[in-house]
Backbone as a ProteinNet text record, in pm:
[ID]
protein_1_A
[PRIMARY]
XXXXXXXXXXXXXXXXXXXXXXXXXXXXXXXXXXXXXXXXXXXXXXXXXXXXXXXXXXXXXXXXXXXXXXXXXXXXXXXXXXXXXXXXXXXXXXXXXXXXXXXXXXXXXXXXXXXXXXXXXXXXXXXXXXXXXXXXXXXXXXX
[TERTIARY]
-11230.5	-11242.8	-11106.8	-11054.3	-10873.9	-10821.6	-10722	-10601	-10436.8	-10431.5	-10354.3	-10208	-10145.5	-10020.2	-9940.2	-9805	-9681.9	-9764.7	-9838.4	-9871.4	-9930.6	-10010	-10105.9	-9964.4	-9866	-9792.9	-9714.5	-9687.4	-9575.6	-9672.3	-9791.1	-9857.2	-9885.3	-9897.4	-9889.7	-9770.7	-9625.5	-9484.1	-9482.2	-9551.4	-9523.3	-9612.9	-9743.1	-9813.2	-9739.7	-9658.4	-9601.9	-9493.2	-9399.7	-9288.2	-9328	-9438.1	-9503.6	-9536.1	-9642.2	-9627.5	-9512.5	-9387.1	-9323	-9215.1	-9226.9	-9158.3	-9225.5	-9347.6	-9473.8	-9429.6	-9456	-9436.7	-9312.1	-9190.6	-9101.5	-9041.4	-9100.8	-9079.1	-9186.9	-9347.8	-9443.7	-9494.4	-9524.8	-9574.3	-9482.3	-9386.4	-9291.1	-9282.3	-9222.6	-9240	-9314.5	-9456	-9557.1	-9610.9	-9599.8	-9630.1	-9511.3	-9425.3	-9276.9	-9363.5	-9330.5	-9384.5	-9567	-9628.8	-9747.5	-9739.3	-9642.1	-9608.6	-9522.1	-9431.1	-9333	-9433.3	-9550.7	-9605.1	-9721.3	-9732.5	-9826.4	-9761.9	-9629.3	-9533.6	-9535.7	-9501.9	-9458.8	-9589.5	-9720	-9828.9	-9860.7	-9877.8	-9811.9	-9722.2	-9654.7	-9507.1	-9572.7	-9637.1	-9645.9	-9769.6	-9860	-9994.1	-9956.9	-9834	-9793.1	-9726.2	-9654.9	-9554.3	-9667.5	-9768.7	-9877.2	-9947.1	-10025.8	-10006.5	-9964.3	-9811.7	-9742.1	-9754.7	-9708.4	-9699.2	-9823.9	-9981.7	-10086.8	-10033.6	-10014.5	-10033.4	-9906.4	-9837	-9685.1	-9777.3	-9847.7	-9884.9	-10051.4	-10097.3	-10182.6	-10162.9	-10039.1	-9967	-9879.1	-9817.8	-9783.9	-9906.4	-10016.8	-10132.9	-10123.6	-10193.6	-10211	-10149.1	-9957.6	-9879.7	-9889.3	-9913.4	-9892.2	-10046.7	-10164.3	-10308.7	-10264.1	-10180.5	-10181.8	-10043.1	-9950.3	-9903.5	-9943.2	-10018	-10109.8	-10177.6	-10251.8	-10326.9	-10257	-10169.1	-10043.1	-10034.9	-9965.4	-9951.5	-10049.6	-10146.2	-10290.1	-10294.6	-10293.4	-10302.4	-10241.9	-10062.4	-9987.7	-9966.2	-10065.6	-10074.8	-10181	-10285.7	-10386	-10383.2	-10248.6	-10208.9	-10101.3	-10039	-9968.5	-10039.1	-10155.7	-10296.7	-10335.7	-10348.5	-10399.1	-10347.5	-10210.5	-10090.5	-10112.4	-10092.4	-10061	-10156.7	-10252.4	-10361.2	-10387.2	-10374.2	-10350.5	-10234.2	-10142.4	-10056.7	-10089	-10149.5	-10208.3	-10309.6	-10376.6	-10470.7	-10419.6	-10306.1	-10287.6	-10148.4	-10134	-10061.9	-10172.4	-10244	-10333	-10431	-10432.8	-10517.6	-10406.8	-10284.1	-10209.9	-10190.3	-10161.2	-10159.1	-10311.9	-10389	-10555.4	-10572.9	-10503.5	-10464.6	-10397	-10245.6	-10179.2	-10228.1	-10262.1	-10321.3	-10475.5	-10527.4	-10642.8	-10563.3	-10438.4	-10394.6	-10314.4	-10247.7	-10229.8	-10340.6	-10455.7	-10563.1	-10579.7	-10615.8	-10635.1	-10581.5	-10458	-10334.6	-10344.6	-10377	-10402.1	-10523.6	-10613.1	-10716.1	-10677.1	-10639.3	-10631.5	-10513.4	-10423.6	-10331	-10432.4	-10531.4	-10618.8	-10703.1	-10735.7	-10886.4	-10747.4	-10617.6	-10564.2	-10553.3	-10467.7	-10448.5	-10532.3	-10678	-10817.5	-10847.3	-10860.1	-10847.2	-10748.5	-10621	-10542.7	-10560.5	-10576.6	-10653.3	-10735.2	-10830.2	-10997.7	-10970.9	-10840.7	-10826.6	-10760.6	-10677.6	-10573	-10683	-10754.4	-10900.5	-10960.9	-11025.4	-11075.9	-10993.3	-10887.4	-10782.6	-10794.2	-10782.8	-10769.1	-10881.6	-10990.3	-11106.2	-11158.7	-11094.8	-11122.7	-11033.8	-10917.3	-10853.9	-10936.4	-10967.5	-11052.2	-11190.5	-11236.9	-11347.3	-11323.8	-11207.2	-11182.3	-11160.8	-11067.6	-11065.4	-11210.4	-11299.5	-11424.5	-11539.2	-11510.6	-11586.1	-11516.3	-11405.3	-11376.3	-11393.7	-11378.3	-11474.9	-11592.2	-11668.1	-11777.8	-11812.3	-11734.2	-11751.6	-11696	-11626.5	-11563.6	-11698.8	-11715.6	-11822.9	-11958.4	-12000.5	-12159.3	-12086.3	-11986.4	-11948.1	-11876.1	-11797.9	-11706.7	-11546.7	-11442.1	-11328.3	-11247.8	-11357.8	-11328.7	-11335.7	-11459.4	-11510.8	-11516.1	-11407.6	-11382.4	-11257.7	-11157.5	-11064.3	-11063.1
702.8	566.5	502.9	501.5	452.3	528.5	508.6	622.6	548.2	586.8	450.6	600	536	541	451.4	464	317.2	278.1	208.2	73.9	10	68.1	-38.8	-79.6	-13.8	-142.5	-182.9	-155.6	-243.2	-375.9	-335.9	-465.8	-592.7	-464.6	-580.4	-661.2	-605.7	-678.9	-716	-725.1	-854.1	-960.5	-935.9	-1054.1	-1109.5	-1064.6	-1164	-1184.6	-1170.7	-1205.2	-1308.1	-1305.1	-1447.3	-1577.4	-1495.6	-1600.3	-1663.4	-1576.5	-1664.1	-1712.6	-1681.5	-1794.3	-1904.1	-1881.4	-1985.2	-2106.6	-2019.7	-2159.5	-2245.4	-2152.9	-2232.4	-2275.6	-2288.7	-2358.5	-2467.8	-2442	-2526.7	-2592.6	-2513.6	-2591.9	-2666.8	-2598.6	-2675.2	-2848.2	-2784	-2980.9	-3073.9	-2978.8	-3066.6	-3099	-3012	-3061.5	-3196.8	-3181.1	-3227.6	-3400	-3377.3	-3507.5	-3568	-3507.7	-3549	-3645.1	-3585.2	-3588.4	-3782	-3695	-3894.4	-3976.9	-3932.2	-4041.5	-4095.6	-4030.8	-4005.1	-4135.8	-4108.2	-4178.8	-4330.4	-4303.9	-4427	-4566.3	-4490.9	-4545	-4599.7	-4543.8	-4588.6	-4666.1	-4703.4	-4783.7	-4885.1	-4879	-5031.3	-5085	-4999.7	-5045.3	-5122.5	-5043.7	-5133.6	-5292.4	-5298	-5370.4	-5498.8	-5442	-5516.3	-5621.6	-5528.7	-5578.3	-5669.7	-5654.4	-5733.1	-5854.3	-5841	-5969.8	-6064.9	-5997.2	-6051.9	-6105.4	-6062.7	-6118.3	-6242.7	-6244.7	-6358.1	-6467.5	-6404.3	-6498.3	-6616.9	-6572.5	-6623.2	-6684.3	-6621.7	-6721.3	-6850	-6858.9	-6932.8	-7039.5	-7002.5	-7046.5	-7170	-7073.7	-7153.8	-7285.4	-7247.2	-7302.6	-7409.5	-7422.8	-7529.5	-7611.9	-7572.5	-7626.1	-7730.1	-7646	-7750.9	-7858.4	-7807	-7932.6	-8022.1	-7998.6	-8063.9	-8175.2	-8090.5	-8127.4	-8275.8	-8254.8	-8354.2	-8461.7	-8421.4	-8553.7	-8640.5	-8580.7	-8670.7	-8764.5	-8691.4	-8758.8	-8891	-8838.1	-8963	-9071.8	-9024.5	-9135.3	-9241.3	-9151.4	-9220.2	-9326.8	-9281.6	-9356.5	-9460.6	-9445.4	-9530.9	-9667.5	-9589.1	-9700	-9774.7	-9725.5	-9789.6	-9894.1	-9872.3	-9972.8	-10063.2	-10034.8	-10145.2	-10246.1	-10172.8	-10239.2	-10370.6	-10297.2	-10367.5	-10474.1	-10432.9	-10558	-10631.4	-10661.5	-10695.6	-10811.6	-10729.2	-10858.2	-10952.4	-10857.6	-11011.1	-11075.4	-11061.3	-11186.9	-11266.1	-11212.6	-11282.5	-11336.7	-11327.1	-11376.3	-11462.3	-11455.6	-11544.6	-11678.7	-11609	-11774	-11892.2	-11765.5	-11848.3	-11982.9	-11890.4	-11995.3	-12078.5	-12072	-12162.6	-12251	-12238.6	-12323.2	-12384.7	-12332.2	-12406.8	-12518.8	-12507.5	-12564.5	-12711.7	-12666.2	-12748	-12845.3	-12831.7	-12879.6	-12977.9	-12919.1	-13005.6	-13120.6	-13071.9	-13198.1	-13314.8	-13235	-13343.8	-13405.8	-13372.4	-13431.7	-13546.3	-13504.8	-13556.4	-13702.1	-13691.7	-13789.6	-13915.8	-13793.7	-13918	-14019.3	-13930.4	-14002.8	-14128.4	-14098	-14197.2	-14331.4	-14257	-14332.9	-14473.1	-14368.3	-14467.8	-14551.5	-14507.2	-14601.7	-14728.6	-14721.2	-14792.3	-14913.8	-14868.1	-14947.2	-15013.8	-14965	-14991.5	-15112.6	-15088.9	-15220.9	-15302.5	-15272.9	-15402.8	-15449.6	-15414.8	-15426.2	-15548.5	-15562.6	-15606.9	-15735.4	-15701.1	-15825.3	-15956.1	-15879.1	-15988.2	-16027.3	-15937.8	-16017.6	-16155.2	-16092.9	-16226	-16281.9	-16305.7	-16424.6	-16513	-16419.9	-16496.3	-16549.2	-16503.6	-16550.3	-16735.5	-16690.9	-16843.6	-16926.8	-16887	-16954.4	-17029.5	-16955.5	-16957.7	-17032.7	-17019.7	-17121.8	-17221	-17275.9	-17426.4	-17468.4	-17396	-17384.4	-17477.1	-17380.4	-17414.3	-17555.3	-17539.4	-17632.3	-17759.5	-17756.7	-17882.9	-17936.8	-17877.8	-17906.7	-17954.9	-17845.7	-17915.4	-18067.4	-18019.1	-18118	-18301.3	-18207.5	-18377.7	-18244.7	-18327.4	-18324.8	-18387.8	-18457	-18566.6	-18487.1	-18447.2	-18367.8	-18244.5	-18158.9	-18029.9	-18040	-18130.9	-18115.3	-18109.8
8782.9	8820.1	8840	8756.1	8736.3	8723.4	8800.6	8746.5	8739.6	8608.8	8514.3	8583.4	8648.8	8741.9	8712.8	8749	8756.5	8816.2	8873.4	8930.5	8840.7	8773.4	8680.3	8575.2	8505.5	8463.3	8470.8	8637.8	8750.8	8769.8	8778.1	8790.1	8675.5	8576.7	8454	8483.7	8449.7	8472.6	8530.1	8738.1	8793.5	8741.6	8667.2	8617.9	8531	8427.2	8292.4	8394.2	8501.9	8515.1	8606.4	8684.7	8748.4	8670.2	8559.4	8456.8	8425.9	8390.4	8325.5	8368.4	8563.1	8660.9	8705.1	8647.1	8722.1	8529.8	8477.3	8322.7	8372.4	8382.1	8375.7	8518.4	8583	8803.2	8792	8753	8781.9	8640.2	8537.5	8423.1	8316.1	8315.6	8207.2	8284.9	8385.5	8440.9	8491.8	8536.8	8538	8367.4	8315.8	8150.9	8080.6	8127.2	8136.2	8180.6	8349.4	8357.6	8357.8	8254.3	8256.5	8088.3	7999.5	7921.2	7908.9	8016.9	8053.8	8087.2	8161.5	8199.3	8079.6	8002.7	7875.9	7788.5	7777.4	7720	7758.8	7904.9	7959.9	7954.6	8014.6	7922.9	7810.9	7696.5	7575.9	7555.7	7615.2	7590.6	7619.1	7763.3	7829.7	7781.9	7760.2	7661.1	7544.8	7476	7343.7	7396.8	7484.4	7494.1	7598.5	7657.6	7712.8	7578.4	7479.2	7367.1	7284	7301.1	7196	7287.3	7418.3	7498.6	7524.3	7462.7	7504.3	7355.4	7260.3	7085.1	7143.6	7169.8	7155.9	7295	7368.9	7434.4	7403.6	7319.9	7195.7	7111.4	7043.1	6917.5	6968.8	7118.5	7156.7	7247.8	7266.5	7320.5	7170.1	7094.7	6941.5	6932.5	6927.8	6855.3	6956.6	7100.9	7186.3	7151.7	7168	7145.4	7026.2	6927.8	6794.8	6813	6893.9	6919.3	6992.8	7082	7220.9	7111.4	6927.7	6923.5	6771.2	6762.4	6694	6787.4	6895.3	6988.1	6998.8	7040.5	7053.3	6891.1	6804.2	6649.8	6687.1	6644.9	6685.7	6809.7	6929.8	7009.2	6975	6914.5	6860	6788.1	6644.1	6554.3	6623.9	6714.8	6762.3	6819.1	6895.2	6957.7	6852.9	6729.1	6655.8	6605.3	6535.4	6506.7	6573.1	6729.1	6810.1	6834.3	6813.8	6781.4	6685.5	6614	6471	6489.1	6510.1	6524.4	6661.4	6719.9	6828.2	6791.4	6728.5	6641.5	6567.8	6504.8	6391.7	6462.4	6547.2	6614	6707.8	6732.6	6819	6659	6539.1	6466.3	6436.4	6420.1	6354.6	6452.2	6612.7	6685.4	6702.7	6674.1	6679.4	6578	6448.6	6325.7	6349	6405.9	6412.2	6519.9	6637.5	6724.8	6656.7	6601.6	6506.7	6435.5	6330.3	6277.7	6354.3	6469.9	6545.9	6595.3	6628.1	6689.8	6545	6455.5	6328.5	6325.4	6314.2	6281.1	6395.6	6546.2	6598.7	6629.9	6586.2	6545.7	6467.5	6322.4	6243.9	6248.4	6357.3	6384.2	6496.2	6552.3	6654.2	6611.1	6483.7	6380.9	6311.8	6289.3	6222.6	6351.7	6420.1	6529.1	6564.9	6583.4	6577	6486.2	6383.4	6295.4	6279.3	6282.2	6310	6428.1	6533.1	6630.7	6626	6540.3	6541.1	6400	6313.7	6207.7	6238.4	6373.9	6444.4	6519.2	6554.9	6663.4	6604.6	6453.4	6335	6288.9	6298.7	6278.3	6365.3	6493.6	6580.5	6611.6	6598.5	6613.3	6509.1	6380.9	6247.2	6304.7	6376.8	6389	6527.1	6649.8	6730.7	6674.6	6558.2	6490.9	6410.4	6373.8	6304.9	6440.3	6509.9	6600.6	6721.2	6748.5	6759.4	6707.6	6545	6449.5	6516.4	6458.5	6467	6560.1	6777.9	6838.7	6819.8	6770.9	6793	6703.2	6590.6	6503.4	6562.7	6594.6	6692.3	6787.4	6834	6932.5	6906.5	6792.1	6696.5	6613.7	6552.9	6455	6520.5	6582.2	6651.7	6606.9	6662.7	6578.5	6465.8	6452	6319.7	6214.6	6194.1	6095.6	6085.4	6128.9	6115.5	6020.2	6059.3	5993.8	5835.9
[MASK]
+++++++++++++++++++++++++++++++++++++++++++++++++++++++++++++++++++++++++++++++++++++++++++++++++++++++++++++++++++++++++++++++++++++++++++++++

């Protein structure tokens, strides 16, 4: 059937010496660069990673300052608020108070008037009687 001759292991030796121009021409560096790229993967997966995590924690850190500002504009609204009112409560008062006073100078005022008013009327009253008294009476008899 076979007849084991130099050829059969001339043939073996060109098989291992193919092999082991074929490992080191085609596989060492396709293993080589399947390997870099194995790597390089990994790298950028990690470094994809870290940049999704730093871009989250900075998501965060801005949401919560986003969410501060709002606080303190709020609180600022509010203040102003607040002091808003009470100057507007304080001039309401003082213009109430004003209104009072002059009220209260008109009701004198009036009054005043209304007793010089009273005066002169008792004096046109006497004057009036004797008037009249003169007239029912005579002028003899008034005096």
């Amino acid at each position: 059937m076979f007849d084991f001759d130099a050829t059969l292991p001339f043939m073996a030796l060109q098989f291992v010496i193919l092999a082991v121009l074929l490992n080191a021409i085609f596989y060492k560096p396709l293993g080589k660069v399947l390997d870099e790229r194995t790597d390089y993967i990994r790298t950028t997966e990690a470094e994809a990673k870290e940049r999704i995590a730093k871009a989250e924690a900075l998501a965060k850190e801005y949401e919560t300052q986003i969410a501060e500002a709002r606080k303190q504009a709020q609180e600022m609204i509010a203040a102003a608020q607040a002091e808003a009112k009470k100057i507007a409560d304080s001039k309401i008062a003082e213009a109430q108070r004003e209104a009072q006073a002059q009220k209260e100078e008109a009701a004198r005022e009036i009054e005043k008037q209304k007793q010089e008013a009273l005066r002169e009327l008792e004096k046109q009253v006497d004057a009036l009687s004797r008037q009249i008294l003169d007239k029912l009476l005579g002028p003899e008899l008034v005096r």
